[in-house]
Tab-separated table of C-alpha atoms in Angstrom:
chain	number	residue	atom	x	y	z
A	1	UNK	CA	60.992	32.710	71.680
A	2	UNK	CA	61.477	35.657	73.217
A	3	UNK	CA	64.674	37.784	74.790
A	4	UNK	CA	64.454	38.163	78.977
A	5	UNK	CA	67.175	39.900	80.521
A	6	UNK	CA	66.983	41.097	84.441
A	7	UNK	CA	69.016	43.384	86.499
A	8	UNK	CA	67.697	42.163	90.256
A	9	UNK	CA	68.715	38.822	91.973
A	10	UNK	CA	65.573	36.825	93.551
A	11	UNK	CA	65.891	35.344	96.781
A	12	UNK	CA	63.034	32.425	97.395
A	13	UNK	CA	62.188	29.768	99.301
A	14	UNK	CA	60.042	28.144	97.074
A	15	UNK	CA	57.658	28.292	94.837
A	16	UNK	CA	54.472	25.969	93.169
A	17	UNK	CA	53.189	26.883	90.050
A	18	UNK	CA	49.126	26.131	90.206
A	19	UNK	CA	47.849	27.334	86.953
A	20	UNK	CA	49.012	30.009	83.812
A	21	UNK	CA	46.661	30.565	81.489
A	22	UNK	CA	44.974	33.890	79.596
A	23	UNK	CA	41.614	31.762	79.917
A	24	UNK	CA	40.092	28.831	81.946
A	25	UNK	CA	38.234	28.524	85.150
A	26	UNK	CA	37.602	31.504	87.898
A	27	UNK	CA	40.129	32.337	90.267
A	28	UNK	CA	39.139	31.188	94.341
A	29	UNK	CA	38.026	34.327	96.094
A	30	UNK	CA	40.785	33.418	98.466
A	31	UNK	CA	43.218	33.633	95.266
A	32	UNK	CA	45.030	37.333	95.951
A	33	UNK	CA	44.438	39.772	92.635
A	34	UNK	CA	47.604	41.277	91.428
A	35	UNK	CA	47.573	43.870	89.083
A	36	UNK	CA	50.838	44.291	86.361
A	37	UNK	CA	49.805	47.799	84.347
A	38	UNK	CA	52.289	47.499	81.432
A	39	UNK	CA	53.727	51.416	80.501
A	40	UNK	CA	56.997	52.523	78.961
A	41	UNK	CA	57.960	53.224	82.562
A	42	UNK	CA	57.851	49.908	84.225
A	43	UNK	CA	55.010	47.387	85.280
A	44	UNK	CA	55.446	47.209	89.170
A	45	UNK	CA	52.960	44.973	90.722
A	46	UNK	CA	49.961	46.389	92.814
A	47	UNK	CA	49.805	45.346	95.380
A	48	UNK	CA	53.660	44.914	95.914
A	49	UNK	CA	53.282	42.433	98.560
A	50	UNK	CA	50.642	39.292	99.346
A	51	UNK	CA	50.488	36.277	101.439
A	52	UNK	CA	51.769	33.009	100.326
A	53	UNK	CA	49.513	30.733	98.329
A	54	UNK	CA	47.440	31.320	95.089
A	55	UNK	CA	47.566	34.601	93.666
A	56	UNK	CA	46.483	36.094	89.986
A	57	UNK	CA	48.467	38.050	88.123
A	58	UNK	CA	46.834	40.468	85.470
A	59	UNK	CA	48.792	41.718	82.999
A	60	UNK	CA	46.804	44.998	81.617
A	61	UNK	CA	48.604	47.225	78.230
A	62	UNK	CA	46.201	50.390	78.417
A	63	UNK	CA	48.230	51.889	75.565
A	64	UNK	CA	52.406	51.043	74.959
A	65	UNK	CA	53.645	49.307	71.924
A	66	UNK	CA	56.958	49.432	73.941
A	67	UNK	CA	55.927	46.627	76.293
A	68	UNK	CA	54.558	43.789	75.532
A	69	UNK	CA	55.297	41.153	78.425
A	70	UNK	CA	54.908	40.835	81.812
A	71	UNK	CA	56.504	38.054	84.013
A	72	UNK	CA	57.289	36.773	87.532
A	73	UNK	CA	60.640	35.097	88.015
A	74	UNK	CA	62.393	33.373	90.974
A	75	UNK	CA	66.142	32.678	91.495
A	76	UNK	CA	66.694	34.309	87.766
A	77	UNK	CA	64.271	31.706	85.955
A	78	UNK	CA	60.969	32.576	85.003
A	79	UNK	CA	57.476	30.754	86.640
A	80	UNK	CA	54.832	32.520	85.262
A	81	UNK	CA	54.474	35.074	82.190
A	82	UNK	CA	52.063	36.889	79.877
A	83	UNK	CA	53.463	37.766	76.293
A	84	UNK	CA	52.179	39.809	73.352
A	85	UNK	CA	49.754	41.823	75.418
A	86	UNK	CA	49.381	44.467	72.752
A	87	UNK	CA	47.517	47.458	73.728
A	88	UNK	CA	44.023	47.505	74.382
A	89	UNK	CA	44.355	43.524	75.581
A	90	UNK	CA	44.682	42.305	79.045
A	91	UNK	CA	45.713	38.267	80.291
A	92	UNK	CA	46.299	36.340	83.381
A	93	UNK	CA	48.385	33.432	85.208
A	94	UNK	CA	48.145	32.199	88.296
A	95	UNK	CA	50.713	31.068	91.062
A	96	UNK	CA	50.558	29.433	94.005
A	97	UNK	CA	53.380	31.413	95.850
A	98	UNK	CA	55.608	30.322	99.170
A	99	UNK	CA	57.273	32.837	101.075
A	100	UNK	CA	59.820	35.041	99.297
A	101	UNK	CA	61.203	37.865	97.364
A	102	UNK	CA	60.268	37.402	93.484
A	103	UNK	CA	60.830	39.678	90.499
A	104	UNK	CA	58.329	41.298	88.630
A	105	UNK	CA	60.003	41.822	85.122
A	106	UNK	CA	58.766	43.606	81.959
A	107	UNK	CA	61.077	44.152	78.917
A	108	UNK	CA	61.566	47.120	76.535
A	109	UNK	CA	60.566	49.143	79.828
A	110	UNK	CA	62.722	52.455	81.472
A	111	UNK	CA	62.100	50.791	84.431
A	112	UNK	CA	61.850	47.292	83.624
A	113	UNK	CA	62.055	45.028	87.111
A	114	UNK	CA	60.713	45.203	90.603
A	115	UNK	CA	60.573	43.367	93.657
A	116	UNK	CA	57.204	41.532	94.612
A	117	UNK	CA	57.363	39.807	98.291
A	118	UNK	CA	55.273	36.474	99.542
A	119	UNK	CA	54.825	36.660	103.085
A	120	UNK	CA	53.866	34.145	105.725
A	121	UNK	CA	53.593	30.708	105.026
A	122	UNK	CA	51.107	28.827	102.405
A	123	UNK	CA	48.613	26.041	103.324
A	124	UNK	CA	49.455	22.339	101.798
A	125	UNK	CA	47.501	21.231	99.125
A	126	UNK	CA	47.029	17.754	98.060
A	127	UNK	CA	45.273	17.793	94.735
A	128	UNK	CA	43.188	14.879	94.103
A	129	UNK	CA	45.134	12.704	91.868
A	130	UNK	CA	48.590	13.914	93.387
A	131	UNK	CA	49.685	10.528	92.464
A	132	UNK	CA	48.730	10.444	89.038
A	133	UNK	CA	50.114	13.959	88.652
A	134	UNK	CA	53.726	13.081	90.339
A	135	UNK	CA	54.172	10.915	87.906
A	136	UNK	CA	53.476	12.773	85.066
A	137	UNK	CA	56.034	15.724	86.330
A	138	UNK	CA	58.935	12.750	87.383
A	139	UNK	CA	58.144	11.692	83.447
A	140	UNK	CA	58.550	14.939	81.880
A	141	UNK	CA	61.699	15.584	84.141
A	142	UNK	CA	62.774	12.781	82.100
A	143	UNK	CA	61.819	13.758	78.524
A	144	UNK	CA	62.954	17.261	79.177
A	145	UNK	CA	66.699	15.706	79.877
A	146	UNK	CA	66.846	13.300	77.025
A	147	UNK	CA	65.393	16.289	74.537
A	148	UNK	CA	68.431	18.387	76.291
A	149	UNK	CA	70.892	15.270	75.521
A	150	UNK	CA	69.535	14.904	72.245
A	151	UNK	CA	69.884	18.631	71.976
A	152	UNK	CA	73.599	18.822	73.010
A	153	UNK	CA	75.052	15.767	70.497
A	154	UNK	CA	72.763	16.888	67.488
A	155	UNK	CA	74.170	20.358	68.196
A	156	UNK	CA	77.961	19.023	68.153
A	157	UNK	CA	76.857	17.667	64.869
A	158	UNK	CA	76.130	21.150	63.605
A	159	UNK	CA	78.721	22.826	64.973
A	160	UNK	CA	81.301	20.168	64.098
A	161	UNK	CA	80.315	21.080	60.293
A	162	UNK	CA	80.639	24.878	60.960
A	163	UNK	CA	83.510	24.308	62.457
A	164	UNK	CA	85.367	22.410	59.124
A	165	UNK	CA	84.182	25.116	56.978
A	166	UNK	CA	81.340	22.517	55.269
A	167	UNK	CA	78.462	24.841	54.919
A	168	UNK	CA	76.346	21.831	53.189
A	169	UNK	CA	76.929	19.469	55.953
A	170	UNK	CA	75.843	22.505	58.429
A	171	UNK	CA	72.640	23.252	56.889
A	172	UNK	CA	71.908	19.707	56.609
A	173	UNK	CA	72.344	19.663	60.894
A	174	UNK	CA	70.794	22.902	61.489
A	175	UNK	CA	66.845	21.966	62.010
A	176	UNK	CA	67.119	18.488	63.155
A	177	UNK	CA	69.368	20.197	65.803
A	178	UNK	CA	67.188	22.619	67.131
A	179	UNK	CA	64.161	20.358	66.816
A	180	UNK	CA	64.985	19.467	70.286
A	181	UNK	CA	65.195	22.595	71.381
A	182	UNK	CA	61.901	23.466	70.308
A	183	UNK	CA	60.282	20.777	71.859
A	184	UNK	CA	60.873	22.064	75.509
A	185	UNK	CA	60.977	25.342	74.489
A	186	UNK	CA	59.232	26.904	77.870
A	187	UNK	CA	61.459	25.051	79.263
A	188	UNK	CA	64.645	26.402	78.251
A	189	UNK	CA	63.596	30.082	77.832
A	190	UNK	CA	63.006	29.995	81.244
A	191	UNK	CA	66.393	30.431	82.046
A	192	UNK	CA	66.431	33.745	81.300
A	193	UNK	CA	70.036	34.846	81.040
A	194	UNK	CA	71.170	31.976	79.004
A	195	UNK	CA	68.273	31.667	76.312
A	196	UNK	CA	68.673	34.977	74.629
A	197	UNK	CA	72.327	33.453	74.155
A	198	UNK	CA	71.177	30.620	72.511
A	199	UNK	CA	68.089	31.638	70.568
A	200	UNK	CA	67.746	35.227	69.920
A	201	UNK	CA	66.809	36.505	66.642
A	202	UNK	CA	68.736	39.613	64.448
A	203	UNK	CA	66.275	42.177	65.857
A	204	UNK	CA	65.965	40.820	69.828
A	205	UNK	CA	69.665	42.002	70.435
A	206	UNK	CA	70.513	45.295	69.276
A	207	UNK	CA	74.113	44.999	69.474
A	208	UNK	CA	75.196	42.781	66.545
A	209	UNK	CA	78.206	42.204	67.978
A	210	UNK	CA	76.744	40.440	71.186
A	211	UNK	CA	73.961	38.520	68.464
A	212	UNK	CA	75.036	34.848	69.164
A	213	UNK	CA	73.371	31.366	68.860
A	214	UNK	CA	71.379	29.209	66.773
A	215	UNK	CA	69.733	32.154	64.499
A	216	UNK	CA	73.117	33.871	64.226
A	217	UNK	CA	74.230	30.766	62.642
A	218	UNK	CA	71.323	30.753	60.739
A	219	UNK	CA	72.050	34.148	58.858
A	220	UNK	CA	75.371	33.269	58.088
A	221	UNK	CA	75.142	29.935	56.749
A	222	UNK	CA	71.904	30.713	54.527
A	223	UNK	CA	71.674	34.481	53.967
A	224	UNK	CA	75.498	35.222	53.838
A	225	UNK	CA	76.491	31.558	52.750
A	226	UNK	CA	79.382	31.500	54.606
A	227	UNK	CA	81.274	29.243	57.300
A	228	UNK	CA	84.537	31.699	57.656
A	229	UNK	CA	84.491	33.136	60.856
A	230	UNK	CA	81.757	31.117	62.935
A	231	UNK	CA	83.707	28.672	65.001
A	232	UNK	CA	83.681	31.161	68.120
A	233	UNK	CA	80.112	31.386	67.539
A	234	UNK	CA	80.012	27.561	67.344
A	235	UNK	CA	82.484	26.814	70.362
A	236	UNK	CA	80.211	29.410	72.420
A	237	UNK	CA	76.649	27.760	71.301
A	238	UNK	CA	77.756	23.979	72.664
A	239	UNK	CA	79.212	25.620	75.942
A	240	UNK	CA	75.876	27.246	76.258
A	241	UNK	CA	74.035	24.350	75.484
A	242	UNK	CA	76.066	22.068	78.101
A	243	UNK	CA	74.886	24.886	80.622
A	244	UNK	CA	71.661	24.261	79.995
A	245	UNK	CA	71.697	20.865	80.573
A	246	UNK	CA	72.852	21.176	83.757
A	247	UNK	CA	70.529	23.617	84.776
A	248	UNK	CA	67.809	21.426	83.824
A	249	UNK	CA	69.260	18.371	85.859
A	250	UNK	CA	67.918	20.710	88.609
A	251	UNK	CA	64.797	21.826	87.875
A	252	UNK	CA	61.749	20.044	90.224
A	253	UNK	CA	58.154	20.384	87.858
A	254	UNK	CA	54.663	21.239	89.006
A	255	UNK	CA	52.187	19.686	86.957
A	256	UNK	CA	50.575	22.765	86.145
A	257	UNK	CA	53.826	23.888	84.461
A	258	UNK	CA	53.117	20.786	82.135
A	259	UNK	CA	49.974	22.563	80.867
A	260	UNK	CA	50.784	25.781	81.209
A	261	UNK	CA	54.438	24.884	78.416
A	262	UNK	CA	52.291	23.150	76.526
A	263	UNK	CA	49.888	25.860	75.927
A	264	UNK	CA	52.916	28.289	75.573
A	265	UNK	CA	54.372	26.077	72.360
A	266	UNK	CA	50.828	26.226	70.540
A	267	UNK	CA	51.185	30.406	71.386
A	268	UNK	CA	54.654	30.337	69.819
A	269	UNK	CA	53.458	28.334	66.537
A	270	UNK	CA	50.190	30.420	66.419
A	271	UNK	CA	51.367	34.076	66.959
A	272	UNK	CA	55.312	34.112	65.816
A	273	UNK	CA	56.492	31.313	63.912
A	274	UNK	CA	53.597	30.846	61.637
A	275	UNK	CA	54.513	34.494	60.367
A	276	UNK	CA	58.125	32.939	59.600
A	277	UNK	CA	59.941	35.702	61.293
A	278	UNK	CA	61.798	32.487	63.690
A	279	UNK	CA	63.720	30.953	60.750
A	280	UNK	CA	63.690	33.730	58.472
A	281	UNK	CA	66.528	32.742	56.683
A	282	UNK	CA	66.753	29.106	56.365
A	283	UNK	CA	62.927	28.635	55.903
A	284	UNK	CA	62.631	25.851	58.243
A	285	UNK	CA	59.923	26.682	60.426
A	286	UNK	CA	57.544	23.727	59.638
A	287	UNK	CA	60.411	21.748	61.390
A	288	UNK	CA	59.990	23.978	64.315
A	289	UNK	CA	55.867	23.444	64.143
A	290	UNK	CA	56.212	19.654	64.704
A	291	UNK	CA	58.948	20.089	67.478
A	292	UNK	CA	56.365	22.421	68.976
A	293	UNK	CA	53.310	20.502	68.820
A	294	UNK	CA	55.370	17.455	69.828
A	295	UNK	CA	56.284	18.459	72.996
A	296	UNK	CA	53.075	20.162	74.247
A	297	UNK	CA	51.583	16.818	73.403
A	298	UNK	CA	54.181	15.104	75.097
A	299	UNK	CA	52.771	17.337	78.044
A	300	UNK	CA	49.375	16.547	77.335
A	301	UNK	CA	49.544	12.791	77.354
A	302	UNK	CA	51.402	12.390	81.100
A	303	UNK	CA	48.386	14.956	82.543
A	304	UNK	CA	45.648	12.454	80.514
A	305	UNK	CA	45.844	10.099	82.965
A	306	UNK	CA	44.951	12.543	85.895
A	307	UNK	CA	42.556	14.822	83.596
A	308	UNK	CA	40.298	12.157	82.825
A	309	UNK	CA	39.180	11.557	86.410
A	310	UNK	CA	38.366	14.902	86.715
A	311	UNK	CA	37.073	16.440	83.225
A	312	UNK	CA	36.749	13.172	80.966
A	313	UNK	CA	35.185	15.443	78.488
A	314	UNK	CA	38.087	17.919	78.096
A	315	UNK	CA	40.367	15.238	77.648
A	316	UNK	CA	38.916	14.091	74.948
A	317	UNK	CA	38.441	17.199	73.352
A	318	UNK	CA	42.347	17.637	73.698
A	319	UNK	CA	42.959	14.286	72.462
A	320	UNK	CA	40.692	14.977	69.345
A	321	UNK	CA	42.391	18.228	68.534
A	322	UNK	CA	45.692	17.137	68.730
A	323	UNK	CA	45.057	14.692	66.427
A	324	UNK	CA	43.731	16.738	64.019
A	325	UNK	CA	46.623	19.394	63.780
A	326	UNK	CA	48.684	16.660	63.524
A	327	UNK	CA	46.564	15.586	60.343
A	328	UNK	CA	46.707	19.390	59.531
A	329	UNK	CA	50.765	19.377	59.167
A	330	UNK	CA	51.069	15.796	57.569
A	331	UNK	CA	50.421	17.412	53.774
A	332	UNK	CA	53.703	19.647	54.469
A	333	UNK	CA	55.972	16.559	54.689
A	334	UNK	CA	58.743	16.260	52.605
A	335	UNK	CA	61.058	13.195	52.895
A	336	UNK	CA	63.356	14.856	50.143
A	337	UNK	CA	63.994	17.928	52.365
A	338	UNK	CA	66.551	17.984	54.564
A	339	UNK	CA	64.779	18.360	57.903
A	340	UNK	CA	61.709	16.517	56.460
A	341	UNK	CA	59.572	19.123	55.903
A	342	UNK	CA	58.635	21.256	53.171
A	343	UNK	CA	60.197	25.087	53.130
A	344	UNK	CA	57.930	27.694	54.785
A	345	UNK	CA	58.400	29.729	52.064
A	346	UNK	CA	56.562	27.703	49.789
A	347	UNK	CA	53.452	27.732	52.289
A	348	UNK	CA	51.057	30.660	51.084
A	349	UNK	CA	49.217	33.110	53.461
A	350	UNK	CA	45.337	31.170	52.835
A	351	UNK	CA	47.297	27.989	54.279
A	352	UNK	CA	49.750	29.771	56.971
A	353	UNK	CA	45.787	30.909	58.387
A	354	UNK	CA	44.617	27.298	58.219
A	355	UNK	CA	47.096	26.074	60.655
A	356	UNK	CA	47.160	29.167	62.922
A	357	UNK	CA	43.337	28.620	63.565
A	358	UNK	CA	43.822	24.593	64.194
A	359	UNK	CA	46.729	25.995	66.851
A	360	UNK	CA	44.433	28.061	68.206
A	361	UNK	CA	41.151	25.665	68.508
A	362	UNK	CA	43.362	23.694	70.187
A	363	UNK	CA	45.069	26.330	72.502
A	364	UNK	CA	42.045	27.045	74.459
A	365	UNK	CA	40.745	24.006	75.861
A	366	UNK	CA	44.581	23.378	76.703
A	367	UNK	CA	44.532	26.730	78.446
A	368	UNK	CA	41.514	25.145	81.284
A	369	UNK	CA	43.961	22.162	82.049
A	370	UNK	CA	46.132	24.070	84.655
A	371	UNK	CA	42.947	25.145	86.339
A	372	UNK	CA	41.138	21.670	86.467
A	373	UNK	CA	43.969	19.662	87.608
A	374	UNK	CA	44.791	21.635	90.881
C-alpha cells in the first residue's frame, strides 16, 4: 500500500490501459517514449506532450532516496505507476492514451505533480480475442464489487465491536475484514484521495492527528490495547468504505489492468509485507499474503482463457507457479488462529526469503501478460 495525495484536477476524455509492467515484451516503435527522471524537485514528464495511443513511461531514480514513485493519473485515480524505484534502478508501464490532460504525480517531491497532455485522436484497436478478454474485465467488474460488499459488512463487523468497547471481539474481525480489501488492492489504492484514508500506515501520514483507518485501528487495539476513544475512527472508516464502493460501481476495466493488479499484489507481498512493516502490530500479515495472491489469481484465471490462444506456454507457466506458492503458504495455516493463519512473527527471516523468491518467480512471467494480450 502506499499513500498518493495530488494537488491538480485531471480533465480526460478517456483513457485504455494496454500494458504496465517493469519487464515483458518491447515497446512498438510507434509506442511514444516518455521519460519520468525522479529528483527531490519533481519528476515532470519529457516530453510534456504526445499523441494519443501507446506510449512508455520510464521511470529513472539517478540518485534521491526522497522519491521513490512515479505515476500517471486521470480524473484523480491512478492508471499506471512505478513504485520503489530506489536509486540507481529504472522501470516502465505502458498506456495506451486518448486525448486529454493527465497528471504526472511523484510523492515526497518539492514539486510533486505536473500536467502531461494527449493530443489528437488514437487509432481503434481490436485485440485478437477482444471477446474472450471482455469477458474477463465484465467478470472482474463483478468480483471487484462483491470483494467491496464483502468488504463493507465484514468491516461493520469490526467496527461494530470497536464501537461497544469489546476489544476481543475487534481483533477477532480485524483480518478477516481487511482480507477483502487486500484482494483488490490495486484496485482501491487507485483512488488516490480516499485510500490513504483507509489504509495508511503510522509513518505514511505525518500528522498523527489526521492518521485514520484500518492500521490506526490496528495500533490501538493491539499495541495500546484499547477501544476508548475509536468510535470516530470507526464511524469515519465505514463512511469511507461505503465511498469506495460507489466509486467502484463506476469504474469500466481494461484487461491489461487485470494483469498489470495482479502483478502489483505479488510486488506488495514480495517487497513490503513480507518485511511485516503492513501489520506491524497485530502480526497478521500471512492473512494479507493469501488475500493478495488470491486476487491476482483471480485476475489470472479470467485472462487464461484469452492467454492460451496466444502464449499457451506462458499460461501454463503461470498456472504452475501459482500453484506452487499456494503450496508454499499452506504450512503457515492455522485453524486455531483467529484469521486462520499463523502470526508473522513466528515466521523467521530463512522462511520470510523462501516465500519472497516464490512471489517473485512468479511475478515475472505475470509481468509479460499485459504485453501478450494486447
Amino acid at each position: 500500500m502506499s499513500v498518493r495525495r495530488a494537488g491538480l484536477g485531471v480533465v480526460l476524455a478517456s483513457a485504455t490501459l494496454l500494458a504496465a509492467c517493469g519487464s515483458g515484451p518491447a515497446a512498438d516503435p510507434g509506442t511514444a517514449q516518455i521519460r519520468m527522471e525522479l529528483s527531490d524537485a519533481g519528476c515532470a514528464p519529457q516530453p510534456a506532450s504526445v499523441p494519443a495511443g501507446p506510449v512508455t513511461f520510464t521511470v529513472v531514480n539517478n540518485g534521491t532516496s526522497k522519491v521513490t514513485e512515479g505515476e500517471l493519473q486521470a480524473a484523480s485515480r491512478i492508471i499506471g505507476e512505478k513504485e520503489n524505484v530506489t536509486p540507481g534502478l529504472s522501470s516502465t508501464f505502458t498506456l495506451r492514451l486518448d486525448p486529454g490532460t493527465y497528471l504526472a504525480y511523484c510523492p515526497g517531491a518539492a514539486r510533486d505533480n505536473s500536467r502531461f497532455t494527449v493530443t489528437g485522436s488514437a487509432p481503434a484497436q481490436t485485440p485478437a480475442g477482444a471477446a474472450a478478454l471482455s469477458t474477463a474485465t465484465t467478470q472482474y467488474h463483478q468480483y471487484v464489487t462483491a470483494q467491496v460488499d464483502a468488504l463493507v459488512a465484514g468491516t461493520k463487523v469490526f467496527t461494530d465491536a470497536v464501537r461497544r468497547g469489546d476489544l476481543t471481539a475487534a481483533r477477532a474481525a480485524f483480518a478477516p475484514a481487511r482480507y477483502h480489501y487486500e484482494t483488490i488492492e490495486p484496485v482501491a489504492s487507485s483512488f488516490a484521495d480516499l485510500d490513504p484514508q483507509i489504509d495508511a500506515r503510522a509513518d505514511d501520514e505525518p500528522d498523527p492527528t489526521r492518521w485514520t483507518g484500518f492500521h490506526r485501528l490496528e495500533q490501538a487495539l493491539y499495541q495500546a490495547n484499547t477501544t476508548a476513544g475509536l468510535a470516530p475512527l470507526a464511524d469515519r472508516l465505514d463512511a469511507d468504505l461505503a465511498s469506495l464502493r460507489t466509486l467502484v460501481a463506476g469504474v469500466a476495466f481494461q484487461p491489461a489492468e487485470l494483469a498489470n493488479g495482479a502483478r502489483e499484489l505479488l510486488n506488495e507481498v514480495s517487497t513490503k509485507k513480507v518485511t511485516g512493516e503492513e501489520d506491524r502490530y497485530s502480526h497478521t500479515d500471512l492473512s494479507d499474503f493469501a488475500a493478495n495472491i488470491e486476487g491476482a489469481q483471480q485476475a489470472f484465471d479470467l485472462l487464461s482463457p484469452a492467454l492460451a490462444t496466444r502464449d499457451p506456454a506462458l499460461d501454463q507457466q503461470l498456472r504452475a507457479r501459482f500453484t506452487g506458492i499456494v503450496t508454499a503458504l499452506r504450512p503457515y495455516q492455522d485453524p486455531a488462529g483467529p484469521d486462520g493463519w499463523k502470526t508473522y512473527d513466528a515466521v523467521d527471516d530463512q522462511a520470510r526469503r523462501v516465500l519472497a523468491d516464490r512471489v517473485n518467480a512468479l511475478a515475472e512471467p505475470l509481468s509479460q501478460v499485459s504485453g501478450t494480450l494486447v
